[in-house]
Tab-separated table of C-alpha atoms in Angstrom:
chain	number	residue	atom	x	y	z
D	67	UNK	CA	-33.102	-63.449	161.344
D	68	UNK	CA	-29.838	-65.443	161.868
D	69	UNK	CA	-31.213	-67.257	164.407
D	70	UNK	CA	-34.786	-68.334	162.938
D	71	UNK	CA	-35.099	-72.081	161.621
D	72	UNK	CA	-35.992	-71.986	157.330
D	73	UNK	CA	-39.851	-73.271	157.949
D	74	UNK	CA	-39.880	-69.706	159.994
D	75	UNK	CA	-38.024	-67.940	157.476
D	76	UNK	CA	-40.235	-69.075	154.633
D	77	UNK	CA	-43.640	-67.900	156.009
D	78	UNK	CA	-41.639	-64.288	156.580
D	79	UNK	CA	-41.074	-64.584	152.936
D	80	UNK	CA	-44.391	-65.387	151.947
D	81	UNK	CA	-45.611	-62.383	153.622
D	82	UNK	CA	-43.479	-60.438	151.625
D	83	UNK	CA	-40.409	-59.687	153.959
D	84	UNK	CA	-37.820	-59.207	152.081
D	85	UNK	CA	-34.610	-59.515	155.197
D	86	UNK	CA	-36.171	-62.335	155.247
D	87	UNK	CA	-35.459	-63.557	151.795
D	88	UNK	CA	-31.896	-61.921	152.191
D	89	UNK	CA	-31.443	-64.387	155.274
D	90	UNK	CA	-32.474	-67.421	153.087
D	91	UNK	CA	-30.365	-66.535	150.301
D	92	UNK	CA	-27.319	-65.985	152.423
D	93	UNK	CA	-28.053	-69.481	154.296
D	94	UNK	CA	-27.840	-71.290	151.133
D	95	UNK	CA	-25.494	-69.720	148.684
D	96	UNK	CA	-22.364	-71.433	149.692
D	97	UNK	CA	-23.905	-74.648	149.780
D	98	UNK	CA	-25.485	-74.126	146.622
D	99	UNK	CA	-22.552	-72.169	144.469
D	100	UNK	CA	-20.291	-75.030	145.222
D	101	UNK	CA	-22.514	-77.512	143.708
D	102	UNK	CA	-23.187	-75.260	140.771
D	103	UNK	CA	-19.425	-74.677	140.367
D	104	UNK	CA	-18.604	-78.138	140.539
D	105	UNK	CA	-21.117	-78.886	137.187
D	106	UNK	CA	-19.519	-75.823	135.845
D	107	UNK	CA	-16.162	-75.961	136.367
D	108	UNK	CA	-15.096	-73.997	133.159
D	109	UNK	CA	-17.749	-70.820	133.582
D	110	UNK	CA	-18.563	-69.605	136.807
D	111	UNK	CA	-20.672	-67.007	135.628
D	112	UNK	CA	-23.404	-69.939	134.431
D	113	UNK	CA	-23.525	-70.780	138.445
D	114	UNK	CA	-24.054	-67.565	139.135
D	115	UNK	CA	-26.896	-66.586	136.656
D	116	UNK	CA	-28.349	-70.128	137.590
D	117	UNK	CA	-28.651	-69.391	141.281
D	118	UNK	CA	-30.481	-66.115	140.408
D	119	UNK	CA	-32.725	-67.889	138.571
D	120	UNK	CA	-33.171	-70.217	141.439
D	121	UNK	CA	-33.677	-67.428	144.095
D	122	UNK	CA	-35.911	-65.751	141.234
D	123	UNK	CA	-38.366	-68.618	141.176
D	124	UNK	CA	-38.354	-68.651	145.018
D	125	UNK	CA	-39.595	-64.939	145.676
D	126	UNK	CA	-42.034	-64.822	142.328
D	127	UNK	CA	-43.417	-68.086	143.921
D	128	UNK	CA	-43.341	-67.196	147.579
D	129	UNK	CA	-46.925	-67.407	148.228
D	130	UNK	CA	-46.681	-71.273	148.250
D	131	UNK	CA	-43.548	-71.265	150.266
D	132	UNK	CA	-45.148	-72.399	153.553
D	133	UNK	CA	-46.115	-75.445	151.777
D	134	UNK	CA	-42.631	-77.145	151.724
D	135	UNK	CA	-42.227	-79.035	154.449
D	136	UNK	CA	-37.435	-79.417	153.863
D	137	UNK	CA	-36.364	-76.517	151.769
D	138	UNK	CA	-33.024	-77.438	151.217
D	139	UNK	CA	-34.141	-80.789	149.190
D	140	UNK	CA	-36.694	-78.895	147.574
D	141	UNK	CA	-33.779	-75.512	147.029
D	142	UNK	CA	-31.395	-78.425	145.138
D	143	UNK	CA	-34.540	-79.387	143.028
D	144	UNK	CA	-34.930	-76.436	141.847
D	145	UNK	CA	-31.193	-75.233	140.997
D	146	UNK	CA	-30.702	-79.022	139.537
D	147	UNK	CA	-34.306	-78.270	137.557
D	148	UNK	CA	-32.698	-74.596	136.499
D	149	UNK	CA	-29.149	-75.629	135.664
D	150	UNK	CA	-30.910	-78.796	133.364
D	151	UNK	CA	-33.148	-76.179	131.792
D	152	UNK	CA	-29.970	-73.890	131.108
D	153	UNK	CA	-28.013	-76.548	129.281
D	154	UNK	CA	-30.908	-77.385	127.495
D	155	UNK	CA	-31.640	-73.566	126.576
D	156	UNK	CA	-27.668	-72.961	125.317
D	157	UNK	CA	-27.877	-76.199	123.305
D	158	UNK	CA	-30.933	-74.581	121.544
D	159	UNK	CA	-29.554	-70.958	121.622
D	160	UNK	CA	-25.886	-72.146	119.512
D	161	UNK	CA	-28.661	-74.164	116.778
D	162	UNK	CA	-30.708	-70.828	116.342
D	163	UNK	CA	-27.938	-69.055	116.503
D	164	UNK	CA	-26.505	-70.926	113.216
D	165	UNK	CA	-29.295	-70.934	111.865
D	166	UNK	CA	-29.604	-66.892	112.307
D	167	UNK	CA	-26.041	-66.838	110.578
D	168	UNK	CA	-27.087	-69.011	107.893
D	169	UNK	CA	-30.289	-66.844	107.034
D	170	UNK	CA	-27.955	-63.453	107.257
D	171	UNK	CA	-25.240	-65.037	105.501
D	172	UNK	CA	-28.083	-66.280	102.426
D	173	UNK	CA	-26.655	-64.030	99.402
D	174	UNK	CA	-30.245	-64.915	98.051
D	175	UNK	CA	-31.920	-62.748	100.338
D	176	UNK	CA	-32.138	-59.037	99.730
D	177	UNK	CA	-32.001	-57.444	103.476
D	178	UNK	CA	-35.328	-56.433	104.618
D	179	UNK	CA	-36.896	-57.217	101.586
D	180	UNK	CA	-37.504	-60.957	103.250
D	181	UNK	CA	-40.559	-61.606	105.262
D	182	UNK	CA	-37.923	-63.300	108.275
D	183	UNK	CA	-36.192	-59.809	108.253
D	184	UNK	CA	-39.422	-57.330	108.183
D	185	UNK	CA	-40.649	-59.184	110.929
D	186	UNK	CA	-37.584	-58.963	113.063
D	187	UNK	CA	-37.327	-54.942	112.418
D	188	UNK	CA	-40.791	-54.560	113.202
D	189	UNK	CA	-40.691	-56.911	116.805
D	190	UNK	CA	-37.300	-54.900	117.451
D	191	UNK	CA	-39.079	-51.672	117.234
D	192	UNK	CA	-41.817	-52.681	119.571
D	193	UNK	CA	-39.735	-53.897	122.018
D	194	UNK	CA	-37.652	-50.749	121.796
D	195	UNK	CA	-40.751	-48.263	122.525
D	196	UNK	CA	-41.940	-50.538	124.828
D	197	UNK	CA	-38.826	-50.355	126.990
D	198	UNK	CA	-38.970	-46.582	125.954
D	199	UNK	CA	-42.420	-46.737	127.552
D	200	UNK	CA	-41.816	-48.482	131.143
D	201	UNK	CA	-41.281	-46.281	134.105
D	202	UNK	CA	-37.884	-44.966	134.710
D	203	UNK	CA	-36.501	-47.066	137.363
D	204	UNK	CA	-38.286	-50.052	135.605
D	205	UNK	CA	-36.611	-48.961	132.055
D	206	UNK	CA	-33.426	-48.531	134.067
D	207	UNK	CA	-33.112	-51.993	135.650
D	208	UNK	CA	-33.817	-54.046	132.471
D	209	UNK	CA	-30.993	-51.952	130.200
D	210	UNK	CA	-28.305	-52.249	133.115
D	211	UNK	CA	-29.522	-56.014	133.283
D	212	UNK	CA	-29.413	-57.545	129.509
D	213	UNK	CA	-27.584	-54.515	127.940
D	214	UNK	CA	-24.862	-54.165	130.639
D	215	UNK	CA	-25.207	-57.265	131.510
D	216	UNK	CA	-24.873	-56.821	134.916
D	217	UNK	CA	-25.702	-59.335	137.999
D	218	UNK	CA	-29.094	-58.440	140.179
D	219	UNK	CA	-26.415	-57.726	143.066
D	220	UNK	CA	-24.252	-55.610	140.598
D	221	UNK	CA	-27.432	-53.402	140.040
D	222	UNK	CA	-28.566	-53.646	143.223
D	223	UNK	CA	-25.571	-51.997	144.688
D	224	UNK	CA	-25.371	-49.496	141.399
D	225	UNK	CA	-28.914	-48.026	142.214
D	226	UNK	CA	-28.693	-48.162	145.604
D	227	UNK	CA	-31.639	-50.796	146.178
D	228	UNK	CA	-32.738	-54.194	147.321
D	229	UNK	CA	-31.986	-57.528	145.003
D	230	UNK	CA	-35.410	-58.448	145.988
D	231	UNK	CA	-36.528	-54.964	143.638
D	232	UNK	CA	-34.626	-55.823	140.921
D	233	UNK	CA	-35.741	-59.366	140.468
D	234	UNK	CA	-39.169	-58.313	140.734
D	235	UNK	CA	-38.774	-55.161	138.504
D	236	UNK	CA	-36.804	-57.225	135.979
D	237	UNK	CA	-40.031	-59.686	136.107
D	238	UNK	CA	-42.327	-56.379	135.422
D	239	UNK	CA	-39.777	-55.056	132.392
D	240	UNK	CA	-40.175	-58.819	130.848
D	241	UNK	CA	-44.434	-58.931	130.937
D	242	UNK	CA	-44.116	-55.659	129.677
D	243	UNK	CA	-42.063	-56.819	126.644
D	244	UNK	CA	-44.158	-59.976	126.520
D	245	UNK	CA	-47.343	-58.276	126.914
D	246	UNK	CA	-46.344	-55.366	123.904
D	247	UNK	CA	-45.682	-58.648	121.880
D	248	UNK	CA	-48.466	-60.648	122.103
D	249	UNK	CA	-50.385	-57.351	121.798
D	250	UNK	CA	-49.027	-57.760	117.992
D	251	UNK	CA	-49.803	-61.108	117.173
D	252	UNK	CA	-46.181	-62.264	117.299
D	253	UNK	CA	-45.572	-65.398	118.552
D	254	UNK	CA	-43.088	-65.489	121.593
D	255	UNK	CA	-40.064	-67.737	120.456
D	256	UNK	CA	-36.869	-68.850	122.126
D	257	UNK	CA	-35.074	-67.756	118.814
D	258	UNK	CA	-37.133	-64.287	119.160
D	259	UNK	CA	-35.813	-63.837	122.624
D	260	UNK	CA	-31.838	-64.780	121.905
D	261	UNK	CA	-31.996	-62.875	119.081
D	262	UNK	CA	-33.446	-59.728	120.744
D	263	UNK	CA	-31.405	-60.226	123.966
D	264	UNK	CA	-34.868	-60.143	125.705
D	265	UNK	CA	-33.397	-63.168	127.433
């Protein structure tokens, strides 16, 4: 694969080979990580979880890969499009938050009694059987992912599989949770998703 030129690489990819993806990834991380780590000097963990996002879109979206005609222009629009989006979404997430705080921290409001809290139980629940509900691996995946917190690589090497299968089982765990939702009548909300650490 070392040896094949990216428009090459990228129809591989769009047929679903994942050394192939492995190969791309590899080709561009350095490149990429040190622009990332430039913007975020202070928290290199933010490049990181940026880049996966990045490589996330690629493979979810790899049926329209053999449409780009210079994927390393188009690779630094997307990671410049994801790290924007990123800033944006913390900006929002520390306002909700407060606001969160401020609701909990209301001596006017008699725990669950409140509407705001009912509804938070009851979308907590769901997403708890739901997650309860997914296949093992599946189920397995998303906890190590947003309760551990660990890295798609991390879990990669902890279960003994490919990053490609944990991106696109963590991408199956979320629809699930989405789906269950929506199901329900709740409407999807960034605050919904920060405060249930869907996200």
């Amino acid at each position: 694969m070392k040896n094949i030129d990216d428009k090459s690489l990228l129809i591989e990819i769009s047929n679903g080979k994942e050394s192939a993806f492995t190969e791309l990834y590899r080709r561009y991380f350095i490149k990429l990580n040190a622009y990332l780590t430039r913007i975020y000097k202070s928290n290199e963990a933010h490049a990181s979880d940026i880049l996966q996002e990045a490589f996330l879109r690629v493979w979810i979206n790899r049926d329209r890969l053999s449409e780009i005609e210079n994927f390393e222009a188009w690779i630094f629009k997307v990671v410049s499009t994801e790290s924007l989006t990123f800033i944006r979404k913390e900006v929002k997430q520390k306002t909700k938050a407060n606001n969160l705080k401020a609701l909990y921290d209301n001596k006017d409001l008699q725990g669950f009694e409140n509407p705001r809290f009912t509804e938070l139980y009851e979308i907590k629940q769901l997403v708890q059987e739901t997650i309860l509900n997914m296949p093992e691996r599946r189920r397995e995946v998303y906890l190590l992912s947003r309760e551990k917190g660990l890295s798609a690589s991390e879990i990669a090497a902890e279960l003994n599989i490919s990053p490609n299968t944990v991106y696109n089982t963590l991408t199956s765990a979320l629809k699930d949770i989405r789906k269950s939702l929506e199901s329900q009548n709740f409407q999807i909300t960034l605050l919904l998703l920060v405060t249930l650490k869907i996200i």
